[in-house]
Amino acid sequence: MAIDATRYWRERHRTFGPGWCDRYWTAVDQPHRHALVEILRTLAPFDSLIEIGCNVGTNLRLIREAFPGVRLGGYDVNPSAIAFGRERLVDITFRVADFREATPAPADVILSCYALCYCPPENLDTVLRGLRVAAKKGLVLAEPLHPP
């Protein structure tokens, strides 16, 4: 599963064709994105935040608007998505990285929005421990849930 998920996200441009980055970038009105910003307000003040699985940086874009003085960073396995985000959010540090293999640098807040669902169950405990150590103030996980 992990190899297939990594391949899927790294090669997303082949799967969805031209314009997929633009579609992600403009998807700012999805309710979960605004809910994330509201959740982050409960952790404020904080000085730094890293989003794992940031894609093109749509969440980071909204977070930048809500928290203009915060140092932001994003990790994603897709180099095209990272390049797209870097072009539009020049004050945010983007890194091509697989969070399952590289724990993010320490930050006040670590955010995962639908990224951990691509982590194999046997690696989840280790990944979560690494994220918790990296998160100095809070760890925000917005992940899909299966019905009981």
Tab-separated table of N, CA and C in Angstrom:
chain	number	residue	atom	x	y	z
A	1	MET	N	0.809	-1.193	0.000
A	1	MET	CA	0.000	0.000	0.000
A	1	MET	C	0.857	1.263	0.000
A	2	ALA	N	1.891	1.318	0.829
A	2	ALA	CA	2.708	2.534	0.940
A	2	ALA	C	3.377	2.865	-0.380
A	3	ILE	N	3.909	1.867	-1.061
A	3	ILE	CA	4.570	2.123	-2.336
A	3	ILE	C	3.559	2.650	-3.344
A	4	ASP	N	2.380	2.049	-3.397
A	4	ASP	CA	1.363	2.511	-4.326
A	4	ASP	C	0.917	3.932	-4.002
A	5	ALA	N	0.746	4.266	-2.728
A	5	ALA	CA	0.342	5.617	-2.329
A	5	ALA	C	1.419	6.625	-2.700
A	6	THR	N	2.667	6.291	-2.444
A	6	THR	CA	3.758	7.199	-2.792
A	6	THR	C	3.806	7.419	-4.295
A	7	ARG	N	3.708	6.368	-5.060
A	7	ARG	CA	3.714	6.488	-6.516
A	7	ARG	C	2.536	7.337	-6.986
A	8	TYR	N	1.363	7.102	-6.414
A	8	TYR	CA	0.158	7.850	-6.778
A	8	TYR	C	0.371	9.348	-6.600
A	9	TRP	N	0.895	9.765	-5.435
A	9	TRP	CA	1.064	11.191	-5.176
A	9	TRP	C	2.246	11.783	-5.913
A	10	ARG	N	3.322	11.040	-6.083
A	10	ARG	CA	4.477	11.561	-6.827
A	10	ARG	C	4.148	11.738	-8.307
A	11	GLU	N	3.293	10.874	-8.818
A	11	GLU	CA	2.979	10.903	-10.253
A	11	GLU	C	1.573	11.436	-10.522
A	12	ARG	N	1.053	12.224	-9.624
A	12	ARG	CA	-0.307	12.728	-9.740
A	12	ARG	C	-0.538	13.450	-11.070
A	13	HIS	N	0.474	14.152	-11.565
A	13	HIS	CA	0.322	14.875	-12.820
A	13	HIS	C	0.001	13.929	-13.980
A	14	ARG	N	0.488	12.711	-13.900
A	14	ARG	CA	0.180	11.733	-14.952
A	14	ARG	C	-1.228	11.180	-14.793
A	15	THR	N	-1.675	11.050	-13.553
A	15	THR	CA	-2.994	10.495	-13.274
A	15	THR	C	-4.110	11.469	-13.619
A	16	PHE	N	-3.935	12.740	-13.260
A	16	PHE	CA	-5.008	13.720	-13.409
A	16	PHE	C	-4.790	14.713	-14.532
A	17	GLY	N	-3.661	14.648	-15.217
A	17	GLY	CA	-3.430	15.495	-16.369
A	17	GLY	C	-3.136	16.944	-16.014
A	18	PRO	N	-3.020	17.756	-17.046
A	18	PRO	CA	-2.671	19.157	-16.835
A	18	PRO	C	-3.752	19.881	-16.021
A	19	GLY	N	-3.312	20.839	-15.264
A	19	GLY	CA	-4.247	21.660	-14.513
A	19	GLY	C	-4.600	21.144	-13.129
A	20	TRP	N	-4.103	19.964	-12.754
A	20	TRP	CA	-4.492	19.438	-11.440
A	20	TRP	C	-3.980	20.317	-10.307
A	21	CYS	N	-2.803	20.910	-10.457
A	21	CYS	CA	-2.287	21.797	-9.408
A	21	CYS	C	-3.201	23.010	-9.251
A	22	ASP	N	-3.643	23.569	-10.362
A	22	ASP	CA	-4.559	24.712	-10.302
A	22	ASP	C	-5.859	24.340	-9.596
A	23	ARG	N	-6.362	23.155	-9.860
A	23	ARG	CA	-7.612	22.724	-9.205
A	23	ARG	C	-7.431	22.606	-7.694
A	24	TYR	N	-6.300	22.064	-7.259
A	24	TYR	CA	-6.030	21.993	-5.815
A	24	TYR	C	-5.874	23.395	-5.232
A	25	TRP	N	-5.155	24.233	-5.923
A	25	TRP	CA	-4.871	25.582	-5.442
A	25	TRP	C	-6.153	26.388	-5.233
A	26	THR	N	-7.107	26.226	-6.122
A	26	THR	CA	-8.338	27.016	-6.036
A	26	THR	C	-9.395	26.395	-5.135
A	27	ALA	N	-9.126	25.257	-4.544
A	27	ALA	CA	-10.107	24.567	-3.691
A	27	ALA	C	-10.090	25.110	-2.267
A	28	VAL	N	-10.107	26.425	-2.124
A	28	VAL	CA	-10.015	27.043	-0.799
A	28	VAL	C	-11.345	27.062	-0.047
A	29	ASP	N	-12.439	26.832	-0.731
A	29	ASP	CA	-13.748	26.916	-0.075
A	29	ASP	C	-14.211	25.604	0.546
A	30	GLN	N	-13.399	24.576	0.490
A	30	GLN	CA	-13.793	23.322	1.125
A	30	GLN	C	-13.882	23.546	2.634
A	31	PRO	N	-14.999	23.129	3.247
A	31	PRO	CA	-15.240	23.435	4.673
A	31	PRO	C	-14.133	22.975	5.620
A	32	HIS	N	-13.513	21.830	5.327
A	32	HIS	CA	-12.490	21.343	6.256
A	32	HIS	C	-11.296	22.284	6.339
A	33	ARG	N	-11.015	22.998	5.281
A	33	ARG	CA	-9.874	23.917	5.287
A	33	ARG	C	-10.105	25.061	6.279
A	34	HIS	N	-11.292	25.602	6.280
A	34	HIS	CA	-11.608	26.693	7.207
A	34	HIS	C	-11.722	26.173	8.644
A	35	ALA	N	-12.176	24.940	8.801
A	35	ALA	CA	-12.223	24.330	10.132
A	35	ALA	C	-10.801	24.176	10.689
A	36	LEU	N	-9.837	23.839	9.832
A	36	LEU	CA	-8.443	23.734	10.274
A	36	LEU	C	-7.939	25.062	10.829
A	37	VAL	N	-8.248	26.149	10.123
A	37	VAL	CA	-7.808	27.467	10.582
A	37	VAL	C	-8.423	27.778	11.945
A	38	GLU	N	-9.683	27.432	12.128
A	38	GLU	CA	-10.332	27.688	13.419
A	38	GLU	C	-9.709	26.847	14.537
A	39	ILE	N	-9.377	25.630	14.238
A	39	ILE	CA	-8.705	24.777	15.226
A	39	ILE	C	-7.344	25.369	15.590
A	40	LEU	N	-6.634	25.866	14.589
A	40	LEU	CA	-5.326	26.466	14.857
A	40	LEU	C	-5.437	27.698	15.757
A	41	ARG	N	-6.536	28.406	15.669
A	41	ARG	CA	-6.736	29.581	16.538
A	41	ARG	C	-6.730	29.169	18.019
A	42	THR	N	-7.145	27.940	18.298
A	42	THR	CA	-7.157	27.478	19.693
A	42	THR	C	-5.740	27.213	20.204
A	43	LEU	N	-4.786	27.049	19.301
A	43	LEU	CA	-3.388	26.821	19.691
A	43	LEU	C	-2.570	28.110	19.713
A	44	ALA	N	-3.114	29.176	19.156
A	44	ALA	CA	-2.391	30.449	19.076
A	44	ALA	C	-2.157	31.001	20.478
A	45	PRO	N	-1.048	31.688	20.661
A	45	PRO	CA	-0.071	32.035	19.647
A	45	PRO	C	0.950	30.906	19.438
A	46	PHE	N	1.424	30.821	18.225
A	46	PHE	CA	2.513	29.915	17.888
A	46	PHE	C	3.360	30.598	16.826
A	47	ASP	N	4.636	30.200	16.757
A	47	ASP	CA	5.584	30.862	15.852
A	47	ASP	C	5.879	30.086	14.581
A	48	SER	N	5.614	28.767	14.595
A	48	SER	CA	5.971	27.967	13.429
A	48	SER	C	4.985	26.811	13.247
A	49	LEU	N	4.785	26.423	11.993
A	49	LEU	CA	3.879	25.324	11.652
A	49	LEU	C	4.423	24.625	10.421
A	50	ILE	N	4.357	23.299	10.430
A	50	ILE	CA	4.710	22.486	9.263
A	50	ILE	C	3.520	21.599	8.938
A	51	GLU	N	3.141	21.597	7.660
A	51	GLU	CA	2.096	20.681	7.204
A	51	GLU	C	2.746	19.535	6.445
A	52	ILE	N	2.438	18.308	6.857
A	52	ILE	CA	2.909	17.140	6.112
A	52	ILE	C	1.835	16.797	5.079
A	53	GLY	N	2.271	16.405	3.898
A	53	GLY	CA	1.317	16.113	2.832
A	53	GLY	C	0.615	17.373	2.362
A	54	CYS	N	1.358	18.450	2.195
A	54	CYS	CA	0.770	19.762	1.914
A	54	CYS	C	0.289	19.944	0.483
A	55	ASN	N	0.663	19.047	-0.418
A	55	ASN	CA	0.310	19.171	-1.825
A	55	ASN	C	0.810	20.516	-2.335
A	56	VAL	N	-0.038	21.333	-2.964
A	56	VAL	CA	0.395	22.614	-3.543
A	56	VAL	C	0.394	23.746	-2.520
A	57	GLY	N	-0.071	23.484	-1.311
A	57	GLY	CA	-0.049	24.493	-0.265
A	57	GLY	C	-1.367	25.216	-0.047
A	58	THR	N	-2.476	24.623	-0.453
A	58	THR	CA	-3.771	25.287	-0.291
A	58	THR	C	-4.074	25.589	1.172
A	59	ASN	N	-3.856	24.626	2.057
A	59	ASN	CA	-4.068	24.886	3.488
A	59	ASN	C	-3.096	25.952	3.985
A	60	LEU	N	-1.856	25.856	3.561
A	60	LEU	CA	-0.850	26.827	3.997
A	60	LEU	C	-1.205	28.233	3.529
A	61	ARG	N	-1.802	28.336	2.376
A	61	ARG	CA	-2.263	29.625	1.857
A	61	ARG	C	-3.268	30.265	2.821
A	62	LEU	N	-4.243	29.482	3.263
A	62	LEU	CA	-5.246	29.992	4.198
A	62	LEU	C	-4.647	30.272	5.573
A	63	ILE	N	-3.728	29.423	5.989
A	63	ILE	CA	-3.060	29.616	7.280
A	63	ILE	C	-2.219	30.887	7.233
A	64	ARG	N	-1.546	31.140	6.113
A	64	ARG	CA	-0.754	32.367	5.954
A	64	ARG	C	-1.646	33.596	6.117
A	65	GLU	N	-2.836	33.570	5.520
A	65	GLU	CA	-3.762	34.705	5.628
A	65	GLU	C	-4.210	34.917	7.073
A	66	ALA	N	-4.450	33.836	7.799
A	66	ALA	CA	-4.948	33.931	9.173
A	66	ALA	C	-3.840	34.234	10.191
A	67	PHE	N	-2.620	33.798	9.900
A	67	PHE	CA	-1.493	33.942	10.826
A	67	PHE	C	-0.287	34.511	10.074
A	68	PRO	N	-0.321	35.783	9.719
A	68	PRO	CA	0.708	36.349	8.831
A	68	PRO	C	2.136	36.308	9.368
A	69	GLY	N	2.349	36.296	10.664
A	69	GLY	CA	3.711	36.325	11.190
A	69	GLY	C	4.315	34.969	11.485
A	70	VAL	N	3.589	33.906	11.230
A	70	VAL	CA	4.048	32.564	11.576
A	70	VAL	C	4.959	32.012	10.474
A	71	ARG	N	6.070	31.366	10.867
A	71	ARG	CA	6.941	30.674	9.905
A	71	ARG	C	6.250	29.377	9.491
A	72	LEU	N	6.045	29.219	8.190
A	72	LEU	CA	5.319	28.052	7.690
A	72	LEU	C	6.209	27.196	6.809
A	73	GLY	N	5.936	25.889	6.853
A	73	GLY	CA	6.635	24.941	6.000
A	73	GLY	C	5.685	23.847	5.567
A	74	GLY	N	6.017	23.225	4.448
A	74	GLY	CA	5.199	22.128	3.960
A	74	GLY	C	6.055	21.032	3.353
A	75	TYR	N	5.644	19.777	3.604
A	75	TYR	CA	6.318	18.601	3.047
A	75	TYR	C	5.337	17.874	2.133
A	76	ASP	N	5.813	17.406	1.005
A	76	ASP	CA	5.011	16.567	0.129
A	76	ASP	C	5.942	15.727	-0.726
A	77	VAL	N	5.461	14.567	-1.171
A	77	VAL	CA	6.287	13.678	-1.996
A	77	VAL	C	6.272	14.079	-3.467
A	78	ASN	N	5.362	14.954	-3.856
A	78	ASN	CA	5.228	15.306	-5.265
A	78	ASN	C	6.034	16.564	-5.594
A	79	PRO	N	7.107	16.409	-6.377
A	79	PRO	CA	7.937	17.570	-6.715
A	79	PRO	C	7.176	18.637	-7.509
A	80	SER	N	6.222	18.230	-8.338
A	80	SER	CA	5.436	19.205	-9.107
A	80	SER	C	4.573	20.049	-8.185
A	81	ALA	N	3.964	19.419	-7.200
A	81	ALA	CA	3.130	20.148	-6.244
A	81	ALA	C	3.986	21.127	-5.439
A	82	ILE	N	5.141	20.685	-5.008
A	82	ILE	CA	6.036	21.549	-4.236
A	82	ILE	C	6.498	22.733	-5.081
A	83	ALA	N	6.863	22.494	-6.329
A	83	ALA	CA	7.288	23.589	-7.215
A	83	ALA	C	6.159	24.596	-7.407
A	84	PHE	N	4.949	24.105	-7.579
A	84	PHE	CA	3.778	24.962	-7.748
A	84	PHE	C	3.589	25.833	-6.503
A	85	GLY	N	3.648	25.226	-5.323
A	85	GLY	CA	3.502	25.973	-4.081
A	85	GLY	C	4.603	27.000	-3.885
A	86	ARG	N	5.839	26.625	-4.197
A	86	ARG	CA	6.967	27.553	-4.044
A	86	ARG	C	6.785	28.807	-4.899
A	87	GLU	N	6.237	28.641	-6.089
A	87	GLU	CA	6.030	29.782	-6.987
A	87	GLU	C	4.998	30.764	-6.423
A	88	ARG	N	4.033	30.276	-5.683
A	88	ARG	CA	2.933	31.114	-5.214
A	88	ARG	C	3.072	31.581	-3.771
A	89	LEU	N	3.779	30.823	-2.982
A	89	LEU	CA	3.940	31.146	-1.558
A	89	LEU	C	5.429	31.247	-1.252
A	90	VAL	N	6.030	32.307	-1.715
A	90	VAL	CA	7.490	32.426	-1.683
A	90	VAL	C	8.058	32.561	-0.271
A	91	ASP	N	7.227	32.927	0.696
A	91	ASP	CA	7.725	33.076	2.061
A	91	ASP	C	7.540	31.803	2.891
A	92	ILE	N	7.095	30.730	2.250
A	92	ILE	CA	6.892	29.453	2.930
A	92	ILE	C	7.971	28.474	2.464
A	93	THR	N	8.517	27.714	3.387
A	93	THR	CA	9.550	26.733	3.053
A	93	THR	C	8.881	25.416	2.670
A	94	PHE	N	9.056	25.011	1.433
A	94	PHE	CA	8.511	23.744	0.941
A	94	PHE	C	9.657	22.747	0.780
A	95	ARG	N	9.350	21.488	1.042
A	95	ARG	CA	10.370	20.437	0.935
A	95	ARG	C	9.749	19.185	0.327
A	96	VAL	N	10.413	18.640	-0.669
A	96	VAL	CA	9.997	17.346	-1.215
A	96	VAL	C	10.483	16.297	-0.236
A	97	ALA	N	9.537	15.647	0.431
A	97	ALA	CA	9.894	14.649	1.439
A	97	ALA	C	8.690	13.773	1.732
A	98	ASP	N	8.969	12.556	2.102
A	98	ASP	CA	7.950	11.609	2.524
A	98	ASP	C	7.982	11.575	4.050
A	99	PHE	N	6.939	12.092	4.686
A	99	PHE	CA	6.916	12.190	6.144
A	99	PHE	C	7.022	10.822	6.808
A	100	ARG	N	6.714	9.758	6.073
A	100	ARG	CA	6.810	8.423	6.662
A	100	ARG	C	8.259	7.997	6.808
A	101	GLU	N	9.146	8.659	6.070
A	101	GLU	CA	10.565	8.308	6.109
A	101	GLU	C	11.415	9.386	6.780
A	102	ALA	N	10.915	10.622	6.786
A	102	ALA	CA	11.673	11.743	7.352
A	102	ALA	C	10.769	12.541	8.274
A	103	THR	N	11.029	12.478	9.557
A	103	THR	CA	10.252	13.252	10.512
A	103	THR	C	10.495	14.732	10.236
A	104	PRO	N	9.432	15.535	10.241
A	104	PRO	CA	9.630	16.962	9.979
A	104	PRO	C	10.518	17.620	11.027
A	105	ALA	N	11.085	18.743	10.625
A	105	ALA	CA	11.864	19.546	11.570
A	105	ALA	C	10.951	19.983	12.703
A	106	PRO	N	11.497	20.231	13.875
A	106	PRO	CA	10.649	20.701	14.976
A	106	PRO	C	9.923	21.997	14.609
A	107	ALA	N	8.668	22.091	15.033
A	107	ALA	CA	7.852	23.283	14.837
A	107	ALA	C	6.859	23.344	15.986
A	108	ASP	N	6.337	24.519	16.248
A	108	ASP	CA	5.335	24.628	17.304
A	108	ASP	C	4.139	23.736	17.004
A	109	VAL	N	3.692	23.753	15.744
A	109	VAL	CA	2.523	22.965	15.353
A	109	VAL	C	2.874	22.130	14.129
A	110	ILE	N	2.482	20.863	14.169
A	110	ILE	CA	2.572	19.978	13.006
A	110	ILE	C	1.133	19.678	12.599
A	111	LEU	N	0.849	19.799	11.308
A	111	LEU	CA	-0.486	19.591	10.766
A	111	LEU	C	-0.454	18.472	9.735
A	112	SER	N	-1.425	17.582	9.834
A	112	SER	CA	-1.643	16.560	8.815
A	112	SER	C	-3.112	16.622	8.423
A	113	CYS	N	-3.355	16.807	7.144
A	113	CYS	CA	-4.723	16.846	6.637
A	113	CYS	C	-4.842	15.775	5.553
A	114	TYR	N	-5.411	14.645	5.919
A	114	TYR	CA	-5.604	13.520	5.004
A	114	TYR	C	-4.286	12.953	4.483
A	115	ALA	N	-3.236	13.025	5.265
A	115	ALA	CA	-1.954	12.441	4.853
A	115	ALA	C	-1.697	11.103	5.530
A	116	LEU	N	-2.081	10.976	6.790
A	116	LEU	CA	-1.781	9.748	7.529
A	116	LEU	C	-2.537	8.535	7.006
A	117	CYS	N	-3.599	8.759	6.263
A	117	CYS	CA	-4.334	7.620	5.702
A	117	CYS	C	-3.477	6.853	4.688
A	118	TYR	N	-2.375	7.456	4.241
A	118	TYR	CA	-1.464	6.779	3.308
A	118	TYR	C	-0.306	6.089	4.019
A	119	CYS	N	-0.328	6.123	5.324
A	119	CYS	CA	0.711	5.465	6.106
A	119	CYS	C	0.284	4.028	6.390
A	120	PRO	N	1.134	3.065	6.098
A	120	PRO	CA	0.776	1.680	6.399
A	120	PRO	C	0.534	1.501	7.897
A	121	PRO	N	-0.483	0.745	8.263
A	121	PRO	CA	-0.811	0.563	9.691
A	121	PRO	C	0.378	0.133	10.542
A	122	GLU	N	1.260	-0.688	9.996
A	122	GLU	CA	2.399	-1.162	10.782
A	122	GLU	C	3.420	-0.052	11.069
A	123	ASN	N	3.362	1.063	10.341
A	123	ASN	CA	4.294	2.174	10.554
A	123	ASN	C	3.657	3.344	11.303
A	124	LEU	N	2.361	3.296	11.516
A	124	LEU	CA	1.634	4.436	12.051
A	124	LEU	C	2.122	4.857	13.439
A	125	ASP	N	2.352	3.908	14.333
A	125	ASP	CA	2.823	4.263	15.680
A	125	ASP	C	4.150	5.013	15.622
A	126	THR	N	5.066	4.526	14.831
A	126	THR	CA	6.383	5.164	14.716
A	126	THR	C	6.256	6.565	14.127
A	127	VAL	N	5.462	6.698	13.086
A	127	VAL	CA	5.274	8.001	12.449
A	127	VAL	C	4.625	8.975	13.420
A	128	LEU	N	3.575	8.545	14.111
A	128	LEU	CA	2.900	9.424	15.061
A	128	LEU	C	3.827	9.854	16.204
A	129	ARG	N	4.657	8.949	16.682
A	129	ARG	CA	5.627	9.305	17.727
A	129	ARG	C	6.584	10.379	17.209
A	130	GLY	N	7.068	10.205	15.995
A	130	GLY	CA	7.974	11.198	15.403
A	130	GLY	C	7.308	12.554	15.231
A	131	LEU	N	6.054	12.554	14.797
A	131	LEU	CA	5.326	13.817	14.630
A	131	LEU	C	5.110	14.491	15.986
A	132	ARG	N	4.785	13.690	16.991
A	132	ARG	CA	4.543	14.250	18.317
A	132	ARG	C	5.815	14.858	18.899
A	133	VAL	N	6.944	14.234	18.674
A	133	VAL	CA	8.215	14.782	19.155
A	133	VAL	C	8.530	16.093	18.422
A	134	ALA	N	8.253	16.138	17.125
A	134	ALA	CA	8.531	17.337	16.331
A	134	ALA	C	7.608	18.496	16.694
A	135	ALA	N	6.394	18.195	17.166
A	135	ALA	CA	5.409	19.227	17.497
A	135	ALA	C	5.655	19.738	18.912
A	136	LYS	N	6.164	20.963	19.025
A	136	LYS	CA	6.492	21.515	20.341
A	136	LYS	C	5.250	21.968	21.109
A	137	LYS	N	4.209	22.383	20.400
A	137	LYS	CA	3.022	22.905	21.077
A	137	LYS	C	1.771	22.079	20.785
A	138	GLY	N	1.613	21.639	19.538
A	138	GLY	CA	0.407	20.896	19.205
A	138	GLY	C	0.537	20.119	17.914
A	139	LEU	N	-0.226	19.062	17.833
A	139	LEU	CA	-0.288	18.196	16.660
A	139	LEU	C	-1.748	18.171	16.218
A	140	VAL	N	-2.021	18.654	15.005
A	140	VAL	CA	-3.387	18.711	14.492
A	140	VAL	C	-3.514	17.669	13.393
A	141	LEU	N	-4.415	16.709	13.605
A	141	LEU	CA	-4.631	15.618	12.655
A	141	LEU	C	-6.058	15.684	12.129
A	142	ALA	N	-6.220	15.948	10.856
A	142	ALA	CA	-7.530	15.941	10.204
A	142	ALA	C	-7.507	14.774	9.226
A	143	GLU	N	-7.985	13.648	9.671
A	143	GLU	CA	-7.865	12.418	8.904
A	143	GLU	C	-9.237	11.782	8.693
A	144	PRO	N	-9.420	11.100	7.561
A	144	PRO	CA	-10.715	10.435	7.334
A	144	PRO	C	-10.919	9.302	8.331
A	145	LEU	N	-12.136	9.134	8.719
A	145	LEU	CA	-12.490	8.061	9.665
A	145	LEU	C	-13.429	7.072	9.000
A	146	HIS	N	-13.272	5.830	9.335
A	146	HIS	CA	-14.180	4.794	8.838
A	146	HIS	C	-15.307	4.620	9.842
A	147	PRO	N	-16.505	4.350	9.367
A	147	PRO	CA	-17.593	4.116	10.333
A	147	PRO	C	-17.275	2.911	11.202
A	148	PRO	N	-17.764	2.917	12.470
A	148	PRO	CA	-17.458	1.801	13.376
A	148	PRO	C	-18.051	0.492	12.887
